[in-house]
CSV table of C-alpha atoms in Angstrom, one decimal:
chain,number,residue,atom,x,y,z
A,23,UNK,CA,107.7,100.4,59.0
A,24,UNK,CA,107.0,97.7,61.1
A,25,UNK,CA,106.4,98.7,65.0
A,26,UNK,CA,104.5,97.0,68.4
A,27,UNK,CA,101.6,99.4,68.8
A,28,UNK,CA,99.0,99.2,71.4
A,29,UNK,CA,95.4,101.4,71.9
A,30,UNK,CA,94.5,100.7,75.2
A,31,UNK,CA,95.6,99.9,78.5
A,32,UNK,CA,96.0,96.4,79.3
A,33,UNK,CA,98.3,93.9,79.4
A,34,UNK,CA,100.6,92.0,76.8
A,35,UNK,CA,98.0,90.8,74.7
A,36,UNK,CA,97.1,94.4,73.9
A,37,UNK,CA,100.0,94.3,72.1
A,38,UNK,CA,100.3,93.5,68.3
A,39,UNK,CA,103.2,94.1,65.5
A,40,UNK,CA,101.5,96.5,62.6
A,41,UNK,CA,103.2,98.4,60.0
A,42,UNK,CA,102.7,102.3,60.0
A,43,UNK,CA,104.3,105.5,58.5
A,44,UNK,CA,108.0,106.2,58.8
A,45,UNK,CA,107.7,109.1,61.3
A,46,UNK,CA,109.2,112.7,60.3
A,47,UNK,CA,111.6,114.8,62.0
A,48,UNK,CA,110.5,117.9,63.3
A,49,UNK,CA,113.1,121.1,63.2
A,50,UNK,CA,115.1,120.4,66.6
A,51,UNK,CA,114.4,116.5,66.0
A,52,UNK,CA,116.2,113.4,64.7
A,53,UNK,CA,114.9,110.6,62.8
A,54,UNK,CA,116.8,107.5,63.8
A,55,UNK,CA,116.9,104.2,62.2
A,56,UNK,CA,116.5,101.9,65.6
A,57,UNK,CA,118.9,99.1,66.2
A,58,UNK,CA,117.9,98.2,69.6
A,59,UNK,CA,115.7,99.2,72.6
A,60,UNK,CA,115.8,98.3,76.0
A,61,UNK,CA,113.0,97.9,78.4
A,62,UNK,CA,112.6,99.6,81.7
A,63,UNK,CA,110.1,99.0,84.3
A,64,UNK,CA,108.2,102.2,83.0
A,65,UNK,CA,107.3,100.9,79.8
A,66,UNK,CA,105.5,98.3,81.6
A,67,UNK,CA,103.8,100.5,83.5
A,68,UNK,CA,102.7,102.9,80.8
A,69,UNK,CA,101.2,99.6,78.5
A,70,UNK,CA,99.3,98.8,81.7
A,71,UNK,CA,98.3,102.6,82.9
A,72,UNK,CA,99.0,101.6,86.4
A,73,UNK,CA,100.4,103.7,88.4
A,74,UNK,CA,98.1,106.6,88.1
A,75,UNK,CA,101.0,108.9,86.4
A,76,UNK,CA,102.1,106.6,84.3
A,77,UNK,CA,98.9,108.1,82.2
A,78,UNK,CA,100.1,111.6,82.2
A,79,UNK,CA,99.0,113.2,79.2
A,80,UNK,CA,96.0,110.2,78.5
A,81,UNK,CA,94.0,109.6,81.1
A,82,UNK,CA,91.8,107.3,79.4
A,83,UNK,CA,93.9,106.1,76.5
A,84,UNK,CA,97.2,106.0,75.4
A,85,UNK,CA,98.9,109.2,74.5
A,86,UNK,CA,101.3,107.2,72.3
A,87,UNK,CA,100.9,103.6,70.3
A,88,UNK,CA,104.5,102.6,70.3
A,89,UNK,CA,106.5,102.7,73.5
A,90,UNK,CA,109.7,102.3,74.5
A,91,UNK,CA,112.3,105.0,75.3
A,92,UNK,CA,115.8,103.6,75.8
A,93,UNK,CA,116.9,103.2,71.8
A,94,UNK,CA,120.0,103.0,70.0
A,95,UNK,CA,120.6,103.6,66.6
A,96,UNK,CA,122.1,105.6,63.5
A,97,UNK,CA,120.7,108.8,62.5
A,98,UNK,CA,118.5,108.6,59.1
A,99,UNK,CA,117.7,112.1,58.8
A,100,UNK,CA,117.8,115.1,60.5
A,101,UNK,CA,115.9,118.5,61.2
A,102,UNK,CA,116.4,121.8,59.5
A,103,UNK,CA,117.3,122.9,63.4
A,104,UNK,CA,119.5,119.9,64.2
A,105,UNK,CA,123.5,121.0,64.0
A,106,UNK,CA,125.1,118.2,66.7
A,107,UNK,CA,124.0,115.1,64.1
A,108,UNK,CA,124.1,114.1,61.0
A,109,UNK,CA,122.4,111.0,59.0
A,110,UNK,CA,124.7,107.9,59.4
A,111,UNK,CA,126.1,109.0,63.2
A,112,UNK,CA,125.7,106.2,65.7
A,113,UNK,CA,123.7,107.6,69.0
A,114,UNK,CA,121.5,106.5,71.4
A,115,UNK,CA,119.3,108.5,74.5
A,116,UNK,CA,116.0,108.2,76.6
A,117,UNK,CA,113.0,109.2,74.1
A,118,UNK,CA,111.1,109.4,77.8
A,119,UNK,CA,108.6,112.3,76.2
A,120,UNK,CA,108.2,110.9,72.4
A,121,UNK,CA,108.9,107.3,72.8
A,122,UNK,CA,108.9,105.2,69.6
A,123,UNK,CA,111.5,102.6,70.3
A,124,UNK,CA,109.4,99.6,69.5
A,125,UNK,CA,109.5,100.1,66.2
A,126,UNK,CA,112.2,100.5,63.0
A,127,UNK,CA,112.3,104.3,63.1
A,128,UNK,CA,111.8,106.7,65.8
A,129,UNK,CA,111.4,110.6,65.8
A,130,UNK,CA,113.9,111.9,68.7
A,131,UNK,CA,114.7,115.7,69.9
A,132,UNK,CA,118.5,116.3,68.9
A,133,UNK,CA,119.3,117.1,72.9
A,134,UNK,CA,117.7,113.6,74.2
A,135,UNK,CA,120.5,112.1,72.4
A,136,UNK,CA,124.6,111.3,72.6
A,137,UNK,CA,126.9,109.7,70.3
A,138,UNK,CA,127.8,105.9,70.8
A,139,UNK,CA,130.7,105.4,72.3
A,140,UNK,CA,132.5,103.0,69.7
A,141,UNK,CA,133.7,100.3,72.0
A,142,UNK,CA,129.5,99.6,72.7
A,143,UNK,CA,127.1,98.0,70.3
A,144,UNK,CA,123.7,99.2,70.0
A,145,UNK,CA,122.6,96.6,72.3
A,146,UNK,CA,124.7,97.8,75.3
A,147,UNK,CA,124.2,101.2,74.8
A,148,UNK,CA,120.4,100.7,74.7
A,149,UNK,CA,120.7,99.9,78.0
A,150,UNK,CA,122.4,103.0,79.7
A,151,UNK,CA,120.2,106.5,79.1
A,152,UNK,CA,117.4,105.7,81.5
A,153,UNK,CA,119.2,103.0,84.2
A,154,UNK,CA,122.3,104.9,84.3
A,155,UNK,CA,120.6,108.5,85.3
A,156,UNK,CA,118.6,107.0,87.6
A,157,UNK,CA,121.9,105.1,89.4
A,158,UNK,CA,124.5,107.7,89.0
A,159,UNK,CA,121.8,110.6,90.7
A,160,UNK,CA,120.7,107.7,93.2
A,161,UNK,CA,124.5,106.6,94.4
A,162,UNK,CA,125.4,110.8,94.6
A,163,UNK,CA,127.6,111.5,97.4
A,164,UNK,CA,127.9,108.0,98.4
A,165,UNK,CA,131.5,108.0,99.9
A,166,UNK,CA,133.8,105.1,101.2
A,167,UNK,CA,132.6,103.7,104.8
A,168,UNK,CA,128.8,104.6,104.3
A,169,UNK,CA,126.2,101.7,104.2
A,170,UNK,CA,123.8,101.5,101.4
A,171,UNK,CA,120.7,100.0,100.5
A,172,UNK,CA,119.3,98.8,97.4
A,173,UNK,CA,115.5,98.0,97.0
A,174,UNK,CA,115.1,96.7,94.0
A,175,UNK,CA,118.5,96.0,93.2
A,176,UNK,CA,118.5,93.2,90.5
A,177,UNK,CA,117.1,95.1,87.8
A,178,UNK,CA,118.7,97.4,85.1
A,179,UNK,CA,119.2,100.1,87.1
A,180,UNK,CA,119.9,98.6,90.6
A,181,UNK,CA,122.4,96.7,88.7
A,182,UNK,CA,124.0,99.8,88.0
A,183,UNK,CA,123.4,101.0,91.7
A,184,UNK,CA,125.2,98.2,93.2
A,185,UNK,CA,128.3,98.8,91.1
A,186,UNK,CA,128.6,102.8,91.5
A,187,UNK,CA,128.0,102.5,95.1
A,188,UNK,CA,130.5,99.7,95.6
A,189,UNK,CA,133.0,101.1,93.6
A,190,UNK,CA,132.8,104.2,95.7
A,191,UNK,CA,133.8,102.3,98.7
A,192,UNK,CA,130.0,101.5,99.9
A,193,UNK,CA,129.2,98.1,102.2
A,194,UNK,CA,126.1,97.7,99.8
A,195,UNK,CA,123.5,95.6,100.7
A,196,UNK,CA,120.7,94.3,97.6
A,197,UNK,CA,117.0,93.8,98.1
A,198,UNK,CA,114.7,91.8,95.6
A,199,UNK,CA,113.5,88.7,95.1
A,200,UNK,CA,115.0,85.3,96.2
A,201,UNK,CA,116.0,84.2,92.3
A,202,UNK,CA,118.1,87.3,92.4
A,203,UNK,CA,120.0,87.3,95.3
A,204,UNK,CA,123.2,85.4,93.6
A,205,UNK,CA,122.9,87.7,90.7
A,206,UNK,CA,122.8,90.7,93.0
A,207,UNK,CA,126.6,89.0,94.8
A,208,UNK,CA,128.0,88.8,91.2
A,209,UNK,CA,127.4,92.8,91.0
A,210,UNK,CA,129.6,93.6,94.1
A,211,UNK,CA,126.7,93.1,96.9
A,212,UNK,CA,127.9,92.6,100.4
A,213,UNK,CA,124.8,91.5,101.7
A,214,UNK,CA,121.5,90.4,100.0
A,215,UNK,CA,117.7,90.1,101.1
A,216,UNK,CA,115.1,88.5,100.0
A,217,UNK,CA,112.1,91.1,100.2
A,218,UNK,CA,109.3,88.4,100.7
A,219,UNK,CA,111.3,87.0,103.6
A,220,UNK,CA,113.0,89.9,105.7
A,221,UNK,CA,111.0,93.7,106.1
A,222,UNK,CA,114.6,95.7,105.4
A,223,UNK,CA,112.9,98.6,106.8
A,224,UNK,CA,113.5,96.5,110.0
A,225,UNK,CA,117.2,96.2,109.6
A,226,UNK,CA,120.5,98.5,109.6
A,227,UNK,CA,119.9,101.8,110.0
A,228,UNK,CA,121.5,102.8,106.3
A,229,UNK,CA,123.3,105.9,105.7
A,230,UNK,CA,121.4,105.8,102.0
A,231,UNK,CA,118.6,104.4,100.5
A,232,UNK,CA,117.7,103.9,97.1
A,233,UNK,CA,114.1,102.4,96.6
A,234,UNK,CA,113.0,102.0,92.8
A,235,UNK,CA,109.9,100.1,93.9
A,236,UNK,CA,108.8,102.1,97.1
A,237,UNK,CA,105.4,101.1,98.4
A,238,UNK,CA,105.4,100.9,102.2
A,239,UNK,CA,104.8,104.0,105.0
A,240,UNK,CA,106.8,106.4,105.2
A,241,UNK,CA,107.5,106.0,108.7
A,242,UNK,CA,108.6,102.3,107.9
A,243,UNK,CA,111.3,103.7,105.7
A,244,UNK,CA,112.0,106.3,108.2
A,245,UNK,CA,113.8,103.7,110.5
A,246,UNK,CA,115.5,102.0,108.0
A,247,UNK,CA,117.4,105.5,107.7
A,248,UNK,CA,120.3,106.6,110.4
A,249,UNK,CA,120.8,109.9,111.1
A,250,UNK,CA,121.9,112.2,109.1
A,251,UNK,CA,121.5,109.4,106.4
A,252,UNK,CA,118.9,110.0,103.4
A,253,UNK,CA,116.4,108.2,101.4
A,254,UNK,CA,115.0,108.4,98.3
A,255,UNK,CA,112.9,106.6,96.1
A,256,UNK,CA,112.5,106.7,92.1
A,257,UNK,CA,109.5,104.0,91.3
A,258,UNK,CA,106.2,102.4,93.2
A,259,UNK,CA,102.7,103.2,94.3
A,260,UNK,CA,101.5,106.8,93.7
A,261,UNK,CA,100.0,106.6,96.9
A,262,UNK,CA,103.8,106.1,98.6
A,263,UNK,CA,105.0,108.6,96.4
A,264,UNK,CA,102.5,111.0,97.2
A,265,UNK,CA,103.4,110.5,100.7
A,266,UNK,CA,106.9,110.7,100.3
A,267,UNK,CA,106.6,114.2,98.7
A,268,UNK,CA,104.9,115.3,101.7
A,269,UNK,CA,104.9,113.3,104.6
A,270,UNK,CA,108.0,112.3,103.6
A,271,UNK,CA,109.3,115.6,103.9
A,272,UNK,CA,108.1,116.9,106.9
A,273,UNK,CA,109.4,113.8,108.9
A,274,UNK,CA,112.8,113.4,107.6
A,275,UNK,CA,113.6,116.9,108.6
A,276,UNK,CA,111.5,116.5,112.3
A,277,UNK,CA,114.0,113.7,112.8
A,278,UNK,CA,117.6,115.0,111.4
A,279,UNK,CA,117.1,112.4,107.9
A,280,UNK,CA,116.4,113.6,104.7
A,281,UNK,CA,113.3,112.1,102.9
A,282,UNK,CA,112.0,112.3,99.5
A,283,UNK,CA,111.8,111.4,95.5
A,284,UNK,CA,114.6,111.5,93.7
A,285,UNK,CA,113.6,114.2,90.8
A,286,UNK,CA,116.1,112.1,88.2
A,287,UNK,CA,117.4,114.9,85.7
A,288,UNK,CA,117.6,113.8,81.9
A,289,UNK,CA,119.5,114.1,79.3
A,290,UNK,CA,122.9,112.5,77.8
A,291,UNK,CA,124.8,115.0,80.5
A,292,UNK,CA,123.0,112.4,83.1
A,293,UNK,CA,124.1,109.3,81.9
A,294,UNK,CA,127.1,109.5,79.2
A,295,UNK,CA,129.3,109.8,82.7
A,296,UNK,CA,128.4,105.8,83.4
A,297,UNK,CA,128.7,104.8,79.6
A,298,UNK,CA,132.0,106.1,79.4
A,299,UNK,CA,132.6,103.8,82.6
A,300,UNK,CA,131.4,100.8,80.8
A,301,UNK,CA,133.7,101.7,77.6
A,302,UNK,CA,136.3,101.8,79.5
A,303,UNK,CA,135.5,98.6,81.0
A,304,UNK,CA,135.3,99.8,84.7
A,305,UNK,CA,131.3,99.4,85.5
A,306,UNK,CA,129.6,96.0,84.1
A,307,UNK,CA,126.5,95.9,81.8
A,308,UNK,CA,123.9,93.1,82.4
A,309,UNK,CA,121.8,91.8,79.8
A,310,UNK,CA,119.1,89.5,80.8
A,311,UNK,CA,118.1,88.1,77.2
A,312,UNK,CA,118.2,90.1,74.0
A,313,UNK,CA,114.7,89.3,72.0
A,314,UNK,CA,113.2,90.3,68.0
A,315,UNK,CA,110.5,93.0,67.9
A,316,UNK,CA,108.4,90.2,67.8
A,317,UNK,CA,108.5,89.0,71.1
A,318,UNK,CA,108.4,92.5,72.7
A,319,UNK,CA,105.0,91.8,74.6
A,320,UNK,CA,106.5,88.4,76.5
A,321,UNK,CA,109.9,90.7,77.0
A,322,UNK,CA,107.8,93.3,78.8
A,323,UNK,CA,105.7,91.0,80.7
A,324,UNK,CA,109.0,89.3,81.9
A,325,UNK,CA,110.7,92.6,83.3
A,326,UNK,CA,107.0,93.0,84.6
A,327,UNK,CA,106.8,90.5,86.9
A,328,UNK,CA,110.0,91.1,88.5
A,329,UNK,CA,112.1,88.6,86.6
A,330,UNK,CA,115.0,90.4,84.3
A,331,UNK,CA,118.5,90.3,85.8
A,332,UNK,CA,119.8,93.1,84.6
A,333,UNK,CA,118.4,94.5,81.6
A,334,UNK,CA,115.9,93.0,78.6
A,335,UNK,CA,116.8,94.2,75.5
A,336,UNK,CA,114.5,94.2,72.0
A,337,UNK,CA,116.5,94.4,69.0
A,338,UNK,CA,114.8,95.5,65.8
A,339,UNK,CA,117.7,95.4,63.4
């Protein structure tokens, strides 16, 4: 089968298209024929082994050749374990452990996945599993009245963030850069910054904050939160992350706010809640571009460097 594989860290150009075996199912796993992945900021990360845990199980090299975890697709075969699927279903899920998406086939576990809704193509679907568990768990408990804050809200799953936390009555405002700050309007936002020109953690205070590209102190961020409000990030340095998880901690409860990462739970319980909102036509899905397999290097380095409105989806079929 025909798949983007890489062997080292690096950027695009360690990339290539190569053909190599048709992967098989394991007992509680699925073997699905892939129609369309979409990329997230962490398949970026993991090609160039930057943040420190993006290398989690190879420190040196690559603990898998083919990424990409976001896939949809139709079940090819199944294993002697698997009793929810059976070859020809239409599904889709985060392959976050396994991976594989780059690539015609991929090996999933039978509980990463969900059945496609009908009224998405693969294309759409692709680009819920990941984006939509990180926005429904990071818009939790956002009620009607509350202000909210973005950063990094013209991406896939900030795009999602804006919508959920609008829809539940938020005054939203969106942070990213300046070529996104009409896109970020279209998706509901009542205000928009342009991170290179205003330091948010110098406005508001917000009564939530959802960072997906956290890198500054954690006293910074501490401001930027009223009390009683909360903040949590999901992406960024290790170093803020580290600081977060401890720092963090200690000073959001010294000063009546609640600080931390958001530990996003997986699994289709976690996002099929926000597909069946898109099916139904109540919560938007953004497609940047759509690309062939072929061009899955330039579609990573453009969600990269900051550029995708929305989502970037590769479609192998």
């Amino acid at each position: 089968m025909r798949a983007v594989v890489y062997d080292r860290y690096g950027g695009p150009e360690v990339l290539s298209v190569a053909d190599i075996p048709i992967p098989s199912p394991g007992p509680e796993q699925v073997l699905v024929q892939v129609h369309s992945t979409s990329i997230n900021l962490s398949d970026w990360e993991t090609l160039l082994g930057t943040p420190l845990y993006s290398r989690l199980g190879g420190l040196r090299t690559p603990k898998r050749r083919v990424l990409g975890s976001d896939i949809a697709g139709r079940v090819e075969a199944v294993g002697s374990r698997v009793t929810l699927f059976a070859p020809g279903d239409e599904v889709y899920g985060d392959n976050l452990m396994l991976k594989g998406g780059f690539a015609e086939y991929a090996v999933v576990p039978e509980k990463a996945l969900a059945r496609k809704p009908e009224s998405l193509s693969f294309t759409e679907a692709s680009t819920l599993p990941q984006a939509a568990a990180i926005a429904l768990q990071g818009t939790a408990g956002v009620t009607t009245g509350m202000s909210v804050l973005i950063n990094g809200a013209g991406g896939g799953s900030g795009a999602f963030a804006i919508q959920l936390a609008k829809r539940a009555g938020a005054h939203v405002t969106g942070v990213d850069n300046a070529a996104k700050l009409a896109f970020m309007r279209t998706l509901g936002a009542d205000e928009v910054m342009d991170y290179r020109a205003t330091d948010f953690t110098r406005t508001g205070p917000y009564d939530r904050i959802l960072d997906l590209v956290a890198h500054r102190s954690v006293f910074a961020y501490r401001r930027a939160v009223a009390r009683g409000g909360r903040y949590r990030c999901v992406g960024g340095t290790t170093r803020a992350l580290l600081r977060m998880t401890t720092i963090g901690v200690i000073a959001g409860i010294a000063t009546g706010r609640s600080l931390g990462v958001l530990a996003v739970r997986e699994g289709p319980a976690h996002f099929t809640p926000l597909a069946e909102a898109c099916a139904a036509g109540q919560i938007g899905i953004h497609i940047d571009r759509v690309c062939p397999l072929e061009e899955t290097a330039e579609a990573l380095a453009h969600v990269g460097a900051g550029r995708a409105l929305g989502k970037v989806v590769v479609e192998i079929r």
